[in-house]
Short mmCIF file of C-alpha atoms and ligand atoms in Angstrom, two decimals:
data_model
loop_
_atom_site.label_atom_id
_atom_site.label_comp_id
_atom_site.label_asym_id
_atom_site.label_seq_id
_atom_site.Cartn_x
_atom_site.Cartn_y
_atom_site.Cartn_z
CA MET A 600 22.32 16.80 17.96
CA LYS A 601 20.86 19.67 16.00
CA ARG A 602 20.85 19.15 12.27
CA THR A 603 19.30 20.55 9.12
CA ARG A 604 17.61 18.14 6.76
CA ILE A 605 18.90 18.03 3.21
CA ALA A 606 15.35 18.39 1.83
CA GLU A 607 15.08 21.71 3.63
CA ILE A 608 18.49 22.88 2.42
CA LEU A 609 17.78 22.07 -1.21
CA SER A 610 14.33 23.65 -1.18
CA SER A 611 15.46 26.96 0.27
CA GLU A 612 18.98 27.22 -1.23
CA ASN A 613 20.09 29.83 1.27
CA SER A 614 23.74 30.29 0.47
CA GLY A 615 25.83 31.82 3.22
CA THR A 616 24.05 29.96 6.04
CA HIS A 617 26.05 27.86 8.48
CA ILE A 618 24.51 24.48 9.14
CA THR A 619 25.17 20.95 10.35
CA VAL A 620 24.16 17.99 8.21
CA MET A 621 24.08 14.33 9.25
CA GLY A 622 23.68 11.42 6.95
CA TRP A 623 25.31 8.58 5.03
CA VAL A 624 28.02 8.88 2.40
CA ARG A 625 26.92 7.81 -1.07
CA THR A 626 30.23 8.49 -2.86
CA ARG A 627 33.56 10.22 -2.42
CA ARG A 628 35.63 11.61 -5.25
CA ASP A 629 39.07 13.18 -4.74
CA SER A 630 40.23 16.07 -6.88
CA LYS A 631 43.83 16.85 -7.67
CA GLY A 632 43.28 20.41 -6.50
CA GLY A 633 43.57 19.43 -2.83
CA PHE A 634 39.96 18.63 -1.89
CA SER A 635 37.31 15.90 -2.08
CA PHE A 636 33.67 15.83 -3.14
CA ILE A 637 31.44 13.83 -0.81
CA GLU A 638 27.81 13.05 -1.67
CA VAL A 639 25.77 12.79 1.52
CA ASN A 640 22.19 11.52 1.69
CA ASP A 641 19.96 11.67 4.76
CA GLY A 642 16.75 10.14 3.34
CA SER A 643 14.75 13.36 3.64
CA CYS A 644 14.72 13.63 -0.16
CA LEU A 645 16.04 11.78 -3.17
CA SER A 646 18.90 14.19 -3.84
CA SER A 647 22.16 14.04 -1.98
CA LEU A 648 24.06 17.11 -0.84
CA GLN A 649 27.46 17.75 -2.36
CA VAL A 650 30.04 18.47 0.32
CA ILE A 651 33.45 19.98 -0.40
CA ALA A 652 36.17 18.79 1.99
CA ALA A 653 39.46 20.70 1.70
CA ASP A 654 42.79 19.03 2.51
CA LYS A 655 43.40 21.59 5.23
CA LEU A 656 40.81 19.84 7.42
CA PRO A 657 42.75 18.23 10.31
CA ASN A 658 41.40 14.69 9.65
CA TYR A 659 41.65 14.90 5.84
CA GLU A 660 44.45 12.35 5.36
CA ASN A 661 43.49 10.05 8.23
CA GLU A 662 39.74 9.90 7.88
CA ILE A 663 38.20 11.82 4.99
CA LEU A 664 40.30 10.03 2.37
CA LYS A 665 39.05 6.75 3.87
CA LEU A 666 35.34 7.59 3.70
CA GLN A 667 33.38 4.98 1.71
CA THR A 668 29.80 4.36 0.67
CA GLY A 669 27.66 3.76 3.77
CA CYS A 670 29.77 5.63 6.35
CA SER A 671 27.78 7.96 8.58
CA VAL A 672 28.99 11.52 9.01
CA LYS A 673 28.28 14.77 10.79
CA ILE A 674 29.34 17.78 8.75
CA ALA A 675 29.33 21.46 9.74
CA GLY A 676 29.98 24.21 7.25
CA ALA A 677 28.62 26.99 5.09
CA LEU A 678 26.26 26.64 2.14
CA VAL A 679 27.66 28.20 -1.01
CA ALA A 680 26.42 28.52 -4.57
CA SER A 681 27.87 25.62 -6.53
CA PRO A 682 29.96 26.36 -9.59
CA GLY A 683 29.63 22.75 -10.77
CA LYS A 684 26.90 21.19 -12.89
CA GLY A 685 24.13 19.12 -11.33
CA GLN A 686 23.47 21.14 -8.19
CA LYS A 687 22.78 24.75 -7.30
CA ILE A 688 24.18 24.65 -3.81
CA GLU A 689 26.94 22.79 -1.97
CA LEU A 690 28.33 22.59 1.53
CA GLN A 691 31.84 23.87 2.22
CA ALA A 692 32.86 21.74 5.20
CA ASP A 693 34.53 23.34 8.25
CA GLU A 694 34.39 20.12 10.21
CA ILE A 695 33.69 16.50 9.34
CA GLU A 696 33.13 13.95 12.07
CA VAL A 697 32.88 10.29 11.13
CA LEU A 698 30.08 8.79 13.23
CA GLY A 699 30.30 5.23 11.91
CA TRP A 700 32.51 3.40 9.43
CA ALA A 701 31.28 0.94 6.78
CA ASP A 702 33.91 -1.53 5.61
CA PRO A 703 33.81 -1.53 1.79
CA ASP A 704 34.82 -5.21 1.69
CA THR A 705 31.73 -6.29 3.60
CA TYR A 706 29.11 -3.50 3.16
CA PRO A 707 26.56 -5.11 0.81
CA LEU A 708 25.26 -1.88 -0.71
CA GLN A 709 28.04 -0.73 -2.96
CA LYS A 710 27.39 2.14 -5.36
CA LYS A 711 26.01 0.14 -8.28
CA ARG A 712 22.64 -1.19 -9.45
CA HIS A 713 21.40 -4.12 -7.39
CA SER A 714 18.49 -6.34 -8.34
CA PHE A 715 15.26 -5.96 -6.36
CA GLU A 716 15.49 -9.68 -5.52
CA PHE A 717 18.88 -9.15 -3.89
CA LEU A 718 17.72 -6.01 -2.08
CA ARG A 719 14.84 -7.96 -0.51
CA THR A 720 17.44 -10.09 1.25
CA ILE A 721 18.91 -6.96 2.84
CA ALA A 722 15.70 -5.21 3.89
CA HIS A 723 17.65 -3.64 6.78
CA LEU A 724 19.78 -1.69 4.29
CA ARG A 725 17.57 -1.23 1.23
CA PRO A 726 15.92 2.00 2.49
CA ARG A 727 19.33 3.58 1.86
CA THR A 728 18.89 3.11 -1.89
CA ASN A 729 17.21 5.67 -4.13
CA THR A 730 14.27 3.41 -5.00
CA PHE A 731 13.38 2.33 -1.48
CA GLY A 732 13.89 5.79 -0.05
CA ALA A 733 11.48 7.12 -2.69
CA VAL A 734 8.95 4.37 -1.93
CA ALA A 735 9.08 5.18 1.79
CA ARG A 736 8.48 8.88 1.13
CA ILE A 737 5.61 8.16 -1.29
CA ARG A 738 4.00 5.80 1.24
CA ASN A 739 4.26 8.54 3.82
CA ALA A 740 2.76 11.19 1.53
CA MET A 741 -0.07 8.88 0.45
CA SER A 742 -0.94 8.11 4.08
CA GLN A 743 -1.13 11.82 4.75
CA ALA A 744 -3.33 12.26 1.64
CA ILE A 745 -5.70 9.50 2.74
CA HIS A 746 -6.34 11.17 6.07
CA ALA A 747 -6.60 14.61 4.46
CA PHE A 748 -9.20 13.35 1.97
CA PHE A 749 -11.50 11.71 4.52
CA GLN A 750 -11.00 14.30 7.25
CA GLY A 751 -11.85 17.00 4.68
CA LYS A 752 -15.17 15.26 4.12
CA GLY A 753 -15.98 14.88 7.81
CA PHE A 754 -15.33 11.13 8.06
CA ILE A 755 -14.36 9.78 11.50
CA TYR A 756 -11.11 7.78 11.62
CA LEU A 757 -11.90 4.51 13.36
CA HIS A 758 -9.49 1.97 14.86
CA THR A 759 -10.83 -1.52 14.30
CA PRO A 760 -9.35 -4.56 16.06
CA ILE A 761 -6.42 -6.57 14.72
CA ILE A 762 -7.51 -9.65 16.65
CA THR A 763 -11.08 -10.71 15.93
CA GLY A 764 -13.41 -13.64 16.43
CA SER A 765 -15.20 -13.23 13.09
CA ASP A 766 -14.31 -13.87 9.47
CA CYS A 767 -15.36 -10.80 7.49
CA GLU A 768 -14.85 -12.21 4.03
CA GLY A 769 -16.12 -15.66 4.99
CA ALA A 770 -13.27 -17.12 2.97
CA GLY A 771 -11.47 -18.79 5.88
CA GLU A 772 -8.06 -17.44 4.89
CA MET A 773 -7.12 -16.50 8.43
CA PHE A 774 -4.09 -16.69 10.67
CA LYS A 775 -5.06 -18.12 14.04
CA VAL A 776 -4.17 -16.34 17.26
CA THR A 777 -3.62 -18.53 20.27
CA ALA A 778 -1.80 -18.58 23.59
CA PHE A 779 -1.79 -22.41 23.68
CA ASN A 780 1.48 -24.24 24.01
CA LEU A 781 1.43 -25.71 20.51
CA ASP A 782 3.08 -28.93 21.71
CA GLU A 783 0.27 -29.59 24.17
CA ILE A 784 -2.98 -28.29 22.72
CA PRO A 785 -5.97 -29.11 24.96
CA LYS A 786 -8.50 -31.32 23.19
CA LYS A 787 -12.13 -32.14 23.85
CA ASP A 788 -13.86 -34.97 21.97
CA GLY A 789 -10.86 -35.09 19.65
CA LEU A 790 -11.11 -31.40 18.70
CA VAL A 791 -9.16 -28.38 19.89
CA ASP A 792 -10.74 -27.06 23.10
CA PHE A 793 -10.72 -23.34 22.34
CA GLY A 794 -12.75 -22.75 25.50
CA ARG A 795 -9.47 -23.09 27.40
CA ASP A 796 -7.56 -20.70 25.16
CA PHE A 797 -6.83 -17.06 26.02
CA PHE A 798 -10.07 -15.64 24.57
CA HIS A 799 -12.21 -18.68 25.56
CA GLY A 800 -12.90 -19.18 21.86
CA PRO A 801 -11.16 -19.21 18.49
CA ALA A 802 -9.48 -15.97 17.44
CA ASN A 803 -7.66 -14.81 14.35
CA LEU A 804 -5.93 -11.86 12.74
CA THR A 805 -8.41 -9.66 10.93
CA VAL A 806 -8.86 -9.92 7.15
CA SER A 807 -10.79 -6.64 7.04
CA GLY A 808 -12.13 -4.01 9.43
CA GLN A 809 -15.38 -3.73 7.52
CA LEU A 810 -17.82 -5.44 9.88
CA GLU A 811 -16.70 -3.28 12.79
CA ALA A 812 -16.65 -0.19 10.55
CA GLU A 813 -20.31 -0.90 9.72
CA ILE A 814 -21.12 -0.77 13.44
CA TYR A 815 -19.71 2.73 13.68
CA ALA A 816 -21.13 3.92 10.35
CA LEU A 817 -24.56 2.95 11.68
CA ALA A 818 -24.03 5.33 14.57
CA MET A 819 -21.86 8.10 13.18
CA GLY A 820 -22.61 8.24 9.47
CA ASP A 821 -19.25 8.27 7.71
CA VAL A 822 -16.19 6.47 9.06
CA TYR A 823 -12.95 5.03 7.69
CA THR A 824 -10.28 2.65 8.86
CA PHE A 825 -6.67 2.50 7.69
CA GLY A 826 -4.66 -0.34 9.08
CA PRO A 827 -2.98 -3.69 8.59
CA THR A 828 -4.96 -6.74 7.48
CA PHE A 829 -3.84 -10.35 7.16
CA ARG A 830 -4.61 -13.14 4.74
CA ALA A 831 -3.31 -16.67 4.90
CA GLU A 832 -3.94 -17.26 1.21
CA ASN A 833 -1.09 -19.16 -0.34
CA SER A 834 -0.81 -17.02 -3.45
CA ASN A 835 2.74 -16.30 -4.47
CA THR A 836 2.02 -13.51 -6.95
CA SER A 837 3.40 -10.04 -7.52
CA ARG A 838 0.12 -8.60 -6.12
CA HIS A 839 -0.45 -10.58 -2.92
CA LEU A 840 0.92 -10.11 0.58
CA ALA A 841 0.03 -12.01 3.74
CA GLU A 842 0.09 -8.69 5.62
CA PHE A 843 -1.06 -5.59 3.78
CA TRP A 844 -2.65 -2.25 4.58
CA MET A 845 -6.23 -1.47 3.70
CA VAL A 846 -8.23 1.77 3.65
CA GLU A 847 -11.90 1.09 4.33
CA PRO A 848 -14.50 3.86 4.29
CA GLU A 849 -18.04 2.95 5.32
CA MET A 850 -21.02 5.26 4.78
CA ALA A 851 -24.52 5.15 6.16
CA PHE A 852 -27.37 6.45 3.99
CA CYS A 853 -25.39 5.48 0.92
CA ASP A 854 -25.98 3.14 -2.02
CA LEU A 855 -23.64 1.61 -4.60
CA GLU A 856 -23.68 4.72 -6.81
CA GLY A 857 -22.57 6.88 -3.87
CA ASP A 858 -19.90 4.33 -3.02
CA ARG A 859 -18.57 4.32 -6.57
CA THR A 860 -18.53 8.11 -6.76
CA LEU A 861 -16.51 8.27 -3.54
CA ALA A 862 -14.03 5.62 -4.74
CA VAL A 863 -13.29 7.47 -7.97
CA GLU A 864 -13.03 10.86 -6.27
CA PHE A 865 -10.73 9.33 -3.65
CA LEU A 866 -8.35 7.81 -6.21
CA LYS A 867 -8.18 11.02 -8.20
CA TYR A 868 -7.41 12.98 -5.05
CA ILE A 869 -4.51 10.67 -4.19
CA PHE A 870 -3.13 10.86 -7.75
CA GLY A 871 -3.31 14.66 -7.70
CA TYR A 872 -1.74 14.84 -4.24
CA VAL A 873 1.22 12.68 -5.26
CA LEU A 874 1.80 14.66 -8.46
CA GLU A 875 1.78 17.87 -6.49
CA ASN A 876 3.74 16.82 -3.41
CA CYS A 877 6.14 14.11 -4.54
CA GLU A 878 7.53 15.58 -7.72
CA GLU A 879 11.17 14.60 -7.27
CA ASP A 880 10.36 10.99 -6.38
CA MET A 881 7.80 10.67 -9.19
CA VAL A 882 10.32 11.96 -11.73
CA PHE A 883 12.68 9.27 -10.45
CA PHE A 884 10.08 6.48 -10.87
CA ASN A 885 9.18 7.81 -14.29
CA ARG A 886 12.82 7.75 -15.36
CA PHE A 887 14.03 4.49 -13.84
CA ILE A 888 11.00 2.26 -13.21
CA ASP A 889 8.19 2.97 -15.67
CA SER A 890 8.27 5.84 -18.14
CA SER A 891 4.47 6.13 -18.25
CA VAL A 892 3.60 6.75 -14.60
CA ILE A 893 3.46 10.55 -14.55
CA ASP A 894 1.56 10.72 -17.80
CA THR A 895 -0.91 8.12 -16.56
CA LEU A 896 -1.61 9.93 -13.30
CA GLU A 897 -2.01 13.27 -15.03
CA THR A 898 -4.48 11.78 -17.49
CA LEU A 899 -6.46 10.04 -14.77
CA VAL A 900 -6.90 13.16 -12.67
CA ALA A 901 -8.70 14.75 -15.61
CA GLN A 902 -10.47 11.75 -17.15
CA ASP A 903 -13.53 9.79 -16.03
CA PHE A 904 -13.26 6.06 -15.34
CA GLU A 905 -15.25 3.50 -17.32
CA TYR A 906 -18.38 2.06 -15.66
CA LEU A 907 -19.95 -1.24 -16.61
CA THR A 908 -21.60 -4.26 -15.05
CA TYR A 909 -19.99 -7.64 -14.62
CA THR A 910 -22.45 -9.02 -17.18
CA GLU A 911 -21.41 -6.40 -19.75
CA GLY A 912 -17.73 -7.08 -18.97
CA VAL A 913 -18.15 -10.82 -19.43
CA LYS A 914 -19.89 -10.22 -22.77
CA ILE A 915 -16.96 -8.12 -24.03
CA LEU A 916 -14.45 -10.70 -22.79
CA SER A 917 -16.21 -13.69 -24.29
CA GLU A 918 -16.43 -11.96 -27.67
CA ALA A 919 -12.75 -10.94 -27.54
CA LYS A 920 -10.25 -12.53 -29.93
CA GLU A 921 -7.66 -12.78 -27.13
CA LYS A 922 -6.68 -16.30 -25.97
CA PHE A 923 -7.09 -16.26 -22.21
CA GLU A 924 -5.53 -18.85 -19.94
CA PHE A 925 -8.89 -19.11 -18.16
CA PRO A 926 -11.82 -19.14 -20.65
CA VAL A 927 -14.57 -16.67 -19.76
CA SER A 928 -18.14 -17.55 -18.92
CA TRP A 929 -20.87 -15.86 -16.87
CA GLY A 930 -20.59 -16.82 -13.21
CA MET A 931 -16.83 -17.22 -13.07
CA ASP A 932 -14.56 -15.10 -10.93
CA LEU A 933 -12.53 -12.83 -13.22
CA GLN A 934 -8.79 -13.42 -13.25
CA SER A 935 -6.31 -10.60 -13.40
CA GLU A 936 -5.68 -11.37 -17.12
CA HIS A 937 -9.37 -10.52 -17.75
CA GLU A 938 -9.34 -7.43 -15.56
CA ARG A 939 -6.21 -6.17 -17.26
CA TYR A 940 -7.58 -6.90 -20.73
CA LEU A 941 -10.62 -4.70 -20.05
CA CYS A 942 -8.46 -1.85 -18.71
CA GLU A 943 -5.52 -2.09 -21.10
CA LYS A 944 -6.95 -3.35 -24.38
CA VAL A 945 -10.61 -2.35 -24.40
CA PHE A 946 -10.92 0.94 -22.52
CA ASN A 947 -7.34 2.06 -21.89
CA LYS A 948 -8.29 3.41 -18.45
CA PRO A 949 -9.51 2.20 -15.04
CA VAL A 950 -12.78 0.32 -15.07
CA VAL A 951 -15.39 0.04 -12.31
CA LEU A 952 -17.24 -3.25 -12.65
CA THR A 953 -20.46 -3.70 -10.68
CA ASP A 954 -23.20 -6.25 -10.00
CA TYR A 955 -21.28 -9.53 -9.79
CA PRO A 956 -22.90 -12.98 -9.43
CA LYS A 957 -23.67 -13.55 -5.75
CA GLU A 958 -21.85 -16.92 -5.70
CA ILE A 959 -18.44 -15.35 -6.20
CA LYS A 960 -18.83 -12.49 -3.72
CA ALA A 961 -18.99 -12.20 0.07
CA PHE A 962 -22.21 -12.87 2.01
CA TYR A 963 -22.70 -9.27 3.17
CA MET A 964 -23.28 -7.71 -0.25
CA LYS A 965 -26.79 -6.49 -1.06
CA LEU A 966 -28.83 -8.82 -3.24
CA ASN A 967 -30.21 -7.26 -6.43
CA GLU A 968 -33.83 -7.73 -7.46
CA ASP A 969 -32.75 -10.35 -10.01
CA LYS A 970 -31.71 -12.48 -6.96
CA LYS A 971 -28.65 -13.56 -8.98
CA THR A 972 -26.30 -10.64 -8.65
CA VAL A 973 -25.16 -8.44 -5.77
CA ARG A 974 -24.42 -4.74 -5.48
CA ALA A 975 -20.66 -5.26 -5.63
CA MET A 976 -18.04 -3.08 -7.25
CA ASP A 977 -14.41 -3.69 -8.12
CA VAL A 978 -12.15 -0.91 -9.34
CA LEU A 979 -9.70 -2.32 -11.88
CA VAL A 980 -6.60 -0.55 -13.18
CA PRO A 981 -4.13 -1.24 -15.99
CA LYS A 982 -1.09 -3.42 -15.13
CA ILE A 983 -2.50 -4.54 -11.77
CA GLY A 984 -6.18 -5.44 -12.01
CA GLU A 985 -8.28 -5.04 -8.84
CA ILE A 986 -7.21 -2.33 -6.42
CA ILE A 987 -10.56 -1.67 -4.73
CA GLY A 988 -13.31 -4.08 -3.73
CA GLY A 989 -16.53 -2.70 -2.28
CA SER A 990 -20.29 -3.00 -2.14
CA GLN A 991 -23.58 -1.78 -0.86
CA ARG A 992 -24.28 -3.95 2.20
CA GLU A 993 -27.31 -6.16 2.69
CA ASP A 994 -29.52 -4.19 5.09
CA ASP A 995 -32.49 -6.60 5.13
CA HIS A 996 -32.28 -8.88 8.17
CA ASP A 997 -34.01 -11.94 6.73
CA ILE A 998 -32.21 -11.88 3.40
CA LEU A 999 -28.89 -11.54 5.23
CA VAL A 1000 -29.63 -14.61 7.38
CA GLU A 1001 -30.25 -16.58 4.20
CA ARG A 1002 -27.06 -15.28 2.58
CA ILE A 1003 -25.01 -16.25 5.64
CA LYS A 1004 -26.44 -19.76 5.55
CA GLU A 1005 -25.88 -20.06 1.79
CA ALA A 1006 -22.24 -19.15 2.37
CA GLY A 1007 -21.95 -22.10 4.75
CA LEU A 1008 -21.54 -19.83 7.78
CA ASN A 1009 -23.40 -19.88 11.07
CA PRO A 1010 -25.80 -16.94 11.66
CA ASP A 1011 -25.19 -17.24 15.43
CA ASP A 1012 -21.59 -16.19 14.88
CA TYR A 1013 -22.85 -12.98 13.27
CA TRP A 1014 -25.54 -12.16 15.85
CA TRP A 1015 -24.38 -8.59 16.43
CA TYR A 1016 -23.98 -7.96 12.70
CA LEU A 1017 -27.56 -9.18 12.22
CA GLU A 1018 -28.86 -7.00 15.06
CA LEU A 1019 -27.66 -3.93 13.17
CA ARG A 1020 -30.33 -4.93 10.61
CA LYS A 1021 -32.97 -5.29 13.31
CA PHE A 1022 -32.51 -1.95 15.03
CA GLY A 1023 -32.49 1.16 12.86
CA SER A 1024 -31.16 -0.48 9.71
CA VAL A 1025 -30.28 1.89 6.87
CA PRO A 1026 -28.83 1.50 3.38
CA HIS A 1027 -25.06 1.66 3.68
CA ALA A 1028 -21.99 0.97 1.58
CA GLY A 1029 -18.22 1.01 1.62
CA PHE A 1030 -15.09 -0.28 0.01
CA GLY A 1031 -11.58 -1.49 0.72
CA LEU A 1032 -8.53 -0.14 -1.08
CA GLY A 1033 -5.36 -2.24 -1.11
CA PHE A 1034 -2.79 0.41 -0.15
CA GLU A 1035 0.20 -1.49 -1.58
CA ARG A 1036 -1.53 -2.12 -4.90
CA LEU A 1037 -2.20 1.59 -5.20
CA ILE A 1038 1.47 2.32 -4.50
CA GLN A 1039 2.41 -0.20 -7.20
CA PHE A 1040 0.13 1.54 -9.65
CA ILE A 1041 1.51 4.98 -8.79
CA THR A 1042 5.22 4.07 -8.80
CA GLY A 1043 5.17 1.46 -11.56
CA LEU A 1044 6.97 -1.06 -9.34
CA ALA A 1045 6.12 -4.52 -10.63
CA ASN A 1046 6.35 -6.48 -7.38
CA ILE A 1047 4.24 -5.76 -4.30
CA ARG A 1048 7.17 -6.92 -2.12
CA ASP A 1049 8.97 -3.73 -3.07
CA VAL A 1050 6.33 -1.21 -1.98
CA ILE A 1051 6.05 -2.29 1.68
CA PRO A 1052 9.05 -1.96 4.02
CA PHE A 1053 8.94 -5.52 5.32
CA PRO A 1054 6.94 -7.87 3.08
CA ARG A 1055 5.28 -10.96 4.53
CA THR A 1056 4.67 -13.67 1.94
CA PRO A 1057 4.64 -17.48 2.02
CA GLY A 1058 8.06 -18.47 3.38
CA ASN A 1059 9.09 -14.92 4.28
CA VAL A 1060 8.87 -13.34 7.70
CA SER A 1061 12.43 -12.07 8.16
CA PHE A 1062 13.15 -8.60 9.52
O1 4AD B 491 -11.75 -7.18 -2.19
P1 4AD B 491 -11.37 -7.34 -0.73
O2 4AD B 491 -11.17 -8.73 -0.23
O3 4AD B 491 -12.49 -6.58 0.08
C1 4AD B 491 -12.66 -6.56 1.43
O4 4AD B 491 -11.88 -7.01 2.24
C2 4AD B 491 -13.85 -5.77 1.86
N1 4AD B 491 -14.16 -6.16 3.24
C3 4AD B 491 -13.56 -4.30 1.74
C4 4AD B 491 -14.72 -3.42 2.13
O5 4AD B 491 -15.71 -3.42 1.43
N2 4AD B 491 -14.61 -2.70 3.22
O6 4AD B 491 -10.04 -6.53 -0.46
C5 4AD B 491 -9.98 -5.15 -0.73
C6 4AD B 491 -8.70 -4.80 -1.47
C7 4AD B 491 -8.52 -5.52 -2.81
O7 4AD B 491 -9.20 -4.83 -3.83
C8 4AD B 491 -7.02 -5.46 -3.01
O8 4AD B 491 -6.62 -4.21 -3.52
C9 4AD B 491 -6.51 -5.57 -1.59
O9 4AD B 491 -7.55 -5.23 -0.72
N3 4AD B 491 -6.06 -6.93 -1.29
C10 4AD B 491 -4.76 -7.29 -1.17
N4 4AD B 491 -3.64 -6.57 -1.29
C11 4AD B 491 -2.47 -7.22 -1.10
N5 4AD B 491 -2.37 -8.53 -0.79
C12 4AD B 491 -3.48 -9.29 -0.66
N6 4AD B 491 -3.38 -10.58 -0.33
C13 4AD B 491 -4.75 -8.67 -0.85
N7 4AD B 491 -6.04 -9.10 -0.79
C14 4AD B 491 -6.80 -8.03 -1.06
MG1 MG B 492 -11.98 -8.30 -3.90
#
């Protein structure tokens, strides 16, 4: 079935050409002059193509006058300059074949505004709406941009495992993977006998590809991963998913300053790429979702971010007049209200906070000389808070053993990670970007469930 995509038609506007278009009817309007206007969308771009169907078509009375929102059609005809307002080109149909009907009494996606909450219940149909089509195209373009950015810098794209035996973040928020019959789990001394499970030991879905990325960085220099990660944290917020995508570069011969420079350059590249390549969809988000998104991205491409330490940030927050739900003191983990206050009220731009207290950060981060803080960095943005978490890694074997123990973990479980510090250890650093949070920031969509095709959250695993 040869077809021309509507995106291609609208970008070249070649009137006179004969083409075949396939897609889904958005609306049909009948004119008294003996023809109908049909808006057809095929998902290749936001705009629909206007089709003119004359009453001389053999199936005009029987089929075309019965076309409704959601029907699928195959239309052959000639492109002509459009006399009407709103489009430069339209398709004069020679032949319209109805591929599939959609009963208007039962098709849930009628031509009107639906709430995002409702659309989440019909995730099999929501990509046919303007918003979710635009999100899917932006996700696609951003994925392309991520690879282009790192490939352009000579980074190696690394596939890290989805099933692992280690807990990267040491936070224990993991989904277990087992082949046991859950009704008859083998036990030994009252505990689960993982030795008899598929992997002969406990296994879980990865929370981060970082530890494996470090292995490859310490052989190949610069690597990055881009894949799904899983967290069994029971946080029902507009910024948390149980399954989300993370981009994780890891660089050998690199310290925290190098890491921070890369993170900022990376974000600016993605912003610039989206502005340049997703204009139609960005204009849509700017008009219907958040009227500041284009302006914000344009400003950020040109402007530097704000850099300060955790200690400086806490000082600003504790002197602020704002009443926070969680009072601020040195040593606490910052809440998103604090992160947003710094970005939105104090600096009015993204903020990179570094050097957090070691107690609130993962065991692998490099200890500073003060022995109290670690070489951590979080990139915080307005409206969302943290979108990137990264650090320089601890490259000293003995200090790392201590940090693992302090975190209540067993150094034996991290034997290979420790060996990397025994044999040819080098300073290295990296970060993790939450892909969905970046899409939220770029599109202005308030809920993370609306920037991933099939969100997984507590209580939700449908589709
Ligand atoms: O700060 P996090 O936990 O960092 C790591 O996992 C490191 N191992 C990364 C590294 O250094 N290679 O997570 C990184 C980012 C966060 O800043 C956030 O944007 C996103 O991942 N993130 C989530 N996104 C959606 N839902 C969740 N539950 C998320 N948890 C973290
Ligand atoms: Mg973090």
